[in-house]
Coordinates of C-alpha atoms and ligand atoms in Angstrom, one line a residue:
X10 CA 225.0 50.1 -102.3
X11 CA 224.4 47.9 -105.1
X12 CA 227.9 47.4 -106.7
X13 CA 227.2 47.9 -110.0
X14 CA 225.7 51.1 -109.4
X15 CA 227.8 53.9 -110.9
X16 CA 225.9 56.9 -110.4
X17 CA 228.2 58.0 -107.6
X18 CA 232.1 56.2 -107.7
X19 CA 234.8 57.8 -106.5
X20 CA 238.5 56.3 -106.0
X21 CA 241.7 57.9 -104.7
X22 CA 245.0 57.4 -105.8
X23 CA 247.8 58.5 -103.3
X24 CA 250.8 59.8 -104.0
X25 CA 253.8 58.0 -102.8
X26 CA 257.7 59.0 -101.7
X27 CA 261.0 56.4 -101.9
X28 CA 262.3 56.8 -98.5
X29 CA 265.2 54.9 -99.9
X30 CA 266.1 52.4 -102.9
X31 CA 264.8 54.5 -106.4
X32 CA 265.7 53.5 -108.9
X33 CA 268.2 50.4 -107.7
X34 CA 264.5 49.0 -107.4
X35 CA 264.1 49.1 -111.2
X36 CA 266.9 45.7 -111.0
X37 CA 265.7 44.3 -108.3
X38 CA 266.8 45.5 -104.9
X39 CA 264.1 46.5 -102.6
X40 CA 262.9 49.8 -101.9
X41 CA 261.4 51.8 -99.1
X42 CA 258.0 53.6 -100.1
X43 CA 255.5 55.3 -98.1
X44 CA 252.4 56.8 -99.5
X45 CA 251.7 60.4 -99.4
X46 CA 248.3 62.4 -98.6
X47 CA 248.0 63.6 -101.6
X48 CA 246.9 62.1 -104.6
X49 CA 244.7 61.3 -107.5
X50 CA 241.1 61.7 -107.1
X51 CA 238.9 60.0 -110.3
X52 CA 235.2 60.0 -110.5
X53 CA 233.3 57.9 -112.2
X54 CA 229.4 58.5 -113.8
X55 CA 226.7 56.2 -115.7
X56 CA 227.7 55.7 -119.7
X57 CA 226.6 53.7 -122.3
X58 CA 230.5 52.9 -122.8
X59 CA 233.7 52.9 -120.9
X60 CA 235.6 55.5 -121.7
X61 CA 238.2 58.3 -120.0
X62 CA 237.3 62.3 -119.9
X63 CA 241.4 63.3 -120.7
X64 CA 241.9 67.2 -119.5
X65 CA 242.4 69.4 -122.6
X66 CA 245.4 71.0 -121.1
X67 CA 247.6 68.0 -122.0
X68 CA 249.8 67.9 -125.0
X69 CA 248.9 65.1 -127.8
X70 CA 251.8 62.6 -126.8
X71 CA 250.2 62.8 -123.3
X72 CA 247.2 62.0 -124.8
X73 CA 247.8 59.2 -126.8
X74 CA 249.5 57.6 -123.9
X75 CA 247.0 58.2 -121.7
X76 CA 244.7 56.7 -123.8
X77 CA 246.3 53.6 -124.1
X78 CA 247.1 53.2 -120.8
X79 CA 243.1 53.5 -119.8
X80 CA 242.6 51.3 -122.7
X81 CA 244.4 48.7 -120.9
X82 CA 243.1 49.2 -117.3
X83 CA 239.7 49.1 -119.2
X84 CA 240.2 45.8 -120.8
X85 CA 241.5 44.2 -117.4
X86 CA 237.8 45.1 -115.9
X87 CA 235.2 44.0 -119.0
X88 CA 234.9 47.8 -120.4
X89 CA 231.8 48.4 -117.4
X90 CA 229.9 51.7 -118.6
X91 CA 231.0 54.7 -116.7
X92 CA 232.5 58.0 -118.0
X93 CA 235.8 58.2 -115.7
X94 CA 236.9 62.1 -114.6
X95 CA 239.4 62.8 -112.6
X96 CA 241.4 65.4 -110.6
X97 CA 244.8 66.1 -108.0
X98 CA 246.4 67.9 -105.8
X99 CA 249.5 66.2 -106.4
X100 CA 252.4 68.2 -107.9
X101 CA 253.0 66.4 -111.8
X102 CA 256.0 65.2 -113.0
X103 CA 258.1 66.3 -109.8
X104 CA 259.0 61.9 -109.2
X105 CA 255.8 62.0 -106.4
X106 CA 253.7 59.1 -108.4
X107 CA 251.4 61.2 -109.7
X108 CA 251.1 58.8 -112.8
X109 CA 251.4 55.5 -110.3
X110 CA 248.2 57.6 -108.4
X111 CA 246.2 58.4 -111.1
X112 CA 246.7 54.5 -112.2
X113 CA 245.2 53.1 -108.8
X114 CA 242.5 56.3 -108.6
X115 CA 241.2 55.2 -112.6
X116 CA 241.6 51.4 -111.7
X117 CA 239.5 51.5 -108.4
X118 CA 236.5 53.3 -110.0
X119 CA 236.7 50.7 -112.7
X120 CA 236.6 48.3 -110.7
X121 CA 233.7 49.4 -108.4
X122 CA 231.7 49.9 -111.7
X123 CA 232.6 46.4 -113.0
X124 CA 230.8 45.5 -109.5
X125 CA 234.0 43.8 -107.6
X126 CA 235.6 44.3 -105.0
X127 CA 239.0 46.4 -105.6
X128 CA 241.0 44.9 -102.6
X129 CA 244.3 46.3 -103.1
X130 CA 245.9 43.4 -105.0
X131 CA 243.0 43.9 -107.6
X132 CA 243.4 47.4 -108.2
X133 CA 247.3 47.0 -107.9
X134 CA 246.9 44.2 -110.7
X135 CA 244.4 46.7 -112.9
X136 CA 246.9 49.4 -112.6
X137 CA 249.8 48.3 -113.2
X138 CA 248.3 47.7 -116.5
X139 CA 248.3 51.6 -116.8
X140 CA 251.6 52.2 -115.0
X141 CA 253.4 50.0 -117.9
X142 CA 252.0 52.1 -120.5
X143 CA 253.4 55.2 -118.9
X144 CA 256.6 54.2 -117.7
X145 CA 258.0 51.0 -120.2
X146 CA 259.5 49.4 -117.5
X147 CA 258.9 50.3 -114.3
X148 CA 259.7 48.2 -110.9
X149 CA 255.9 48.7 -109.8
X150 CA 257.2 50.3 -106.3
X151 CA 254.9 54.0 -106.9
X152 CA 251.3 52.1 -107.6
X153 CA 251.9 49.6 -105.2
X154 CA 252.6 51.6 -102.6
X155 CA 249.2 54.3 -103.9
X156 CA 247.4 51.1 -103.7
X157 CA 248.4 49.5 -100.2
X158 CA 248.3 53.3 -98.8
X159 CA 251.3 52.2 -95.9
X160 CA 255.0 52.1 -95.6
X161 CA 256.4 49.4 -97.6
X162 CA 259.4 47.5 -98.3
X163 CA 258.8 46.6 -101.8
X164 CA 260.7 44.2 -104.6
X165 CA 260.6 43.1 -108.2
X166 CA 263.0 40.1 -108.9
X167 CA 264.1 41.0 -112.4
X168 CA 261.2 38.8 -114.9
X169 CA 259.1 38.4 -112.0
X170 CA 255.3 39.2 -113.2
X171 CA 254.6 40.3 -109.9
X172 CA 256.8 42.5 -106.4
X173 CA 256.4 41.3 -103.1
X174 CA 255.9 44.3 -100.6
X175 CA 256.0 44.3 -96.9
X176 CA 254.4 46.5 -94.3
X177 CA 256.9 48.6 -92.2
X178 CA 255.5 49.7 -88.9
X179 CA 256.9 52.4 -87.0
X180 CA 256.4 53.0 -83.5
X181 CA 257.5 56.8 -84.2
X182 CA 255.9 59.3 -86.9
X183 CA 258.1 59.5 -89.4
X184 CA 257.8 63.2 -90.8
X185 CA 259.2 64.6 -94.2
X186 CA 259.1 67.9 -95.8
X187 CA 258.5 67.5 -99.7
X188 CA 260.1 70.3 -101.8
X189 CA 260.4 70.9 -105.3
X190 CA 263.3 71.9 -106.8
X191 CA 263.0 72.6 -110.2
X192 CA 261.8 70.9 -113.6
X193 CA 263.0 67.6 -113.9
X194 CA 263.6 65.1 -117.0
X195 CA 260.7 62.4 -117.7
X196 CA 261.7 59.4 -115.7
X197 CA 261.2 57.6 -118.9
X198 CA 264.0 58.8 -119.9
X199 CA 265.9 59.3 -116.7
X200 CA 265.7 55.3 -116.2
X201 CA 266.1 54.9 -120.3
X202 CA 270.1 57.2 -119.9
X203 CA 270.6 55.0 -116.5
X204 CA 269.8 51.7 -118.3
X205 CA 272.5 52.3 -121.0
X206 CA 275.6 53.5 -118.5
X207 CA 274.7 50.0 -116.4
X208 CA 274.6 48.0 -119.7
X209 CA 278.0 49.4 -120.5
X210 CA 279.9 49.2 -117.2
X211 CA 277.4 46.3 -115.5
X212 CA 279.9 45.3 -112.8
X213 CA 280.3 48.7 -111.3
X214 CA 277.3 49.2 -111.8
X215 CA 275.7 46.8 -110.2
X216 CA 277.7 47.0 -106.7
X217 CA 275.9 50.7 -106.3
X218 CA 272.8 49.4 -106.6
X219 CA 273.6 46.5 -104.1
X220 CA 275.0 48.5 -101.8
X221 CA 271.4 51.2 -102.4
X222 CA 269.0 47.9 -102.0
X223 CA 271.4 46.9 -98.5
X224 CA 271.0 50.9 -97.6
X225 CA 266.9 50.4 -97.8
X226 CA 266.9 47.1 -95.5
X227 CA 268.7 49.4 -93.2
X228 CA 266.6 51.7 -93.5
X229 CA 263.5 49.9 -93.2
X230 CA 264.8 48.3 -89.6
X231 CA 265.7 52.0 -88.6
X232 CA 262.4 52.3 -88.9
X233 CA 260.7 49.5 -87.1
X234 CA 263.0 50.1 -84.5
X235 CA 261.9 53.6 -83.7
X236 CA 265.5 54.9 -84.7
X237 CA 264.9 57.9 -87.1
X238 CA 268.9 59.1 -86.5
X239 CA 270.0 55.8 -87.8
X240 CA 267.0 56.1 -90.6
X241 CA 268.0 60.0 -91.6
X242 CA 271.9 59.2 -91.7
X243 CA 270.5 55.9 -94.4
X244 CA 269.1 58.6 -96.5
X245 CA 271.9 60.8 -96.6
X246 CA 274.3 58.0 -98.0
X247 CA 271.9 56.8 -100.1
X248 CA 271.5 60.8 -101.7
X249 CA 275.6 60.1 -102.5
X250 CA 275.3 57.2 -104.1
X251 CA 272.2 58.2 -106.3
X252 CA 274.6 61.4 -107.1
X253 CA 277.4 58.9 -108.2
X254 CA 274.8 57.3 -110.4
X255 CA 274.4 60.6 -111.8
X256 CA 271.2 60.8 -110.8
X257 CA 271.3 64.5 -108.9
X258 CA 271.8 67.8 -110.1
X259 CA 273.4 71.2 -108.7
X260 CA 269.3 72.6 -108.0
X261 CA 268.6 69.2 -106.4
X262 CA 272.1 69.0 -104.3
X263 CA 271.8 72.3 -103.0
X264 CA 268.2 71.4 -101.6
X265 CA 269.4 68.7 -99.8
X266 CA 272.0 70.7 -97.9
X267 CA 269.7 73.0 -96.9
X268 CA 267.2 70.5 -95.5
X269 CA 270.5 69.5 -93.6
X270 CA 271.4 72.9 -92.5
X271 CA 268.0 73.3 -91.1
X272 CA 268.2 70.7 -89.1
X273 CA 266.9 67.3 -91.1
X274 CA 268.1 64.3 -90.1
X275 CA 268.6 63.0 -93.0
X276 CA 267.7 64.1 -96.6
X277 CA 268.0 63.3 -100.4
X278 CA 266.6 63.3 -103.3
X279 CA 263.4 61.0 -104.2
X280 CA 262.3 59.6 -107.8
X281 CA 263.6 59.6 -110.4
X282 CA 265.7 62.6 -109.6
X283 CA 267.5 64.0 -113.0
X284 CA 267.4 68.0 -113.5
X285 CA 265.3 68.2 -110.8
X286 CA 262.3 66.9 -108.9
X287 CA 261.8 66.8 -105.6
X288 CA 263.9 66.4 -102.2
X289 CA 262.7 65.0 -99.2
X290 CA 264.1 65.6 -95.3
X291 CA 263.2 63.6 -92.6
X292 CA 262.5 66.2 -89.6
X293 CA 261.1 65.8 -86.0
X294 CA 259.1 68.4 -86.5
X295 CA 257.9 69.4 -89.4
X296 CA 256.3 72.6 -89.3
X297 CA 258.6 75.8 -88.6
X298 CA 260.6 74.2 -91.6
X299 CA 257.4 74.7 -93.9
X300 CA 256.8 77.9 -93.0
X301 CA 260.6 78.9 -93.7
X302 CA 260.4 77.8 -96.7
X303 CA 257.2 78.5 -97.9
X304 CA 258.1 82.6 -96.7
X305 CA 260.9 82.3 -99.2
X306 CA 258.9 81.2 -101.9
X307 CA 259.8 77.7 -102.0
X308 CA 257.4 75.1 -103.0
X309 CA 256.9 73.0 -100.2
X310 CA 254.8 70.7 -98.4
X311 CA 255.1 68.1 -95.5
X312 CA 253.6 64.6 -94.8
X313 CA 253.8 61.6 -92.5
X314 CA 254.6 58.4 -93.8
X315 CA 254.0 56.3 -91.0
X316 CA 253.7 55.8 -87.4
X317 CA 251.5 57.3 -84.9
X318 CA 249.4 60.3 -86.1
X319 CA 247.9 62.8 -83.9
X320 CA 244.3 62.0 -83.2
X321 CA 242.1 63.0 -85.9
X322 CA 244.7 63.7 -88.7
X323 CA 244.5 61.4 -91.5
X324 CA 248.1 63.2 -92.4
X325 CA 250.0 66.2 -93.0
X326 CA 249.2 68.3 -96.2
Ligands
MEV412 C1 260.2 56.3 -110.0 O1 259.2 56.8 -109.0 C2 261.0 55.3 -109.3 C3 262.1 54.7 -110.2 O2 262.8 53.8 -109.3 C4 261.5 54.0 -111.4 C5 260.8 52.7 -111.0 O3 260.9 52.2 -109.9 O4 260.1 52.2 -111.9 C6 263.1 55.7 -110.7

């Protein structure tokens, strides 16, 4: 295909889940982030200029935001001429990436258009011009991950223009069930509250997120060495540290012990947490717990991060 033809682009954006290390990330400690099968898909179509078709359901702050975001990715490419749709199956505002997705899904049709390549540091450089627009000042952990599409181990040095990430490889699938429990606060301002506590007692602080950033080494070597016990037991400290934050909330507590008392091996919450959001649980097996859940009307889905899949699956959900 000619790579300035636009007549049929199509990019995905995936979601993405912190394992381990949210918001600890945001002052530099490394994180552990896997990207989930579900996602942002954006279309793009011949147009004399660049420009973003923004659903009408969205309220007008959303708009204008989204607007300047696409402004910016738009800019980064040379403004190419394509009319840029998209859609997702990604639950919204639930800490899952969906804005970190739809970033990487816009910036990899605008890219293709623009006739480059989009190799993964290109479209992670394109959106992150989006993801700074929506977030103010985020690490860069959720459209890095939606644009590497593996497990990583991901840092941001605090000034540093760009994170480093590295790939984890697991010799085991590593399976989570994803649920949502309840409405949660915009991580905006979820980070924004955090930022002020830190800045007010720094030194204490500062040792939880230490301790959080150690927790997701840990946790990334559980992984590589096959040892999901060790890997769910990581997740569970790091859920009480995130609570001492004050980063949890009774709806999003009482998920995780239920993930526990069904048998996860580890669980926690995952995002920017707040009122809600969602809660992960690492499992062996995956499906009975789904089902269980999903007969009590509990929003629920499950995916594999990484490791082995079963021949033919490109992922759970
Ligand atoms: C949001 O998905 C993760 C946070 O750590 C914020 C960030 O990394 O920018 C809460």
């Amino acid at each position: 295909m000619d790579t300035n033809d636009t007549s049929s682009l199509t990019g995905f954006g995936a979601g993405k889940v912190i394992l381990l290390g949210e918001h600890s990330v945001v002052y530099g400690y490394p994180a552990l982030a896997g990207p989930l099968s579900r996602g942002v898909t954006a279309k793009g179509e011949p147009a004399n200029k660049c420009q973003l078709v923004i659903p009408d359901a969205l309220m007008p702050e959303q708009r204008k935001v989204l607007k300047a975001a696409f402004a910016r990715a738009m800019a980064a490419c040379g403004e190419p001429g394509v009319k840029v749709s998209f859609d997702t199956d990604l639950p919204l505002s639930m800490g899952l990436g969906s804005s970190g997705a739809l970033s990487v899904a816009c910036s990899r049709v605008l890219l293709q258009a623009a006739g480059r390549k989009g190799t993964a540091s290109e479209v992670a450089a394109v959106a992150w011009e989006m993801e700074q627009e929506f977030h103010g000042t985020p690490s860069g952990v959720d459209h890095t991950t939606s644009a590497m599409e593996q497990l990583i181990l991901y840092r941001r040095k605090p000034g540093a223009e760009q994170g480093r990430a590295k790939v984890v490889e697991s010799p085991k699938a590593v399976k989570l069930v994803v649920v949502m429990a309840g409405a949660r606060s915009p991580t905006k301002q979820t980070v924004g509250a955090l930022r002020e506590r830190q800045k007010r007692w720094s030194e204490r602080y500062q040792r939880i997120f230490r301790e959080i950033g150690l927790l997701a080494s840990e946790g990334a070597e559980a992984v590589e060495e096959g040892d999901l016990e060790a890997l769910g037991d990581v997740m569970n400290v790091n859920h009480g540290l995130l609570a001492a934050l004050g980063l949890s909330s009774p709806g999003l507590d009482d998920m995780v012990h239920r993930l526990r008392n069904m048998g996860a091996l580890g669980a926690k919450l995952t995002g920017a947490g707040g009122d809600g959001g969602a809660v992960i649980g690492l499992f062996q097996d995956t499906g009975p717990v789904v089902h269980e859940l999903t007969r009590l009307g509990i929003r629920c889905f499950d995916s594999q991060l990484a490791g082995p899949r079963a021949e033919g699956t490109r992922g759970a959900a």
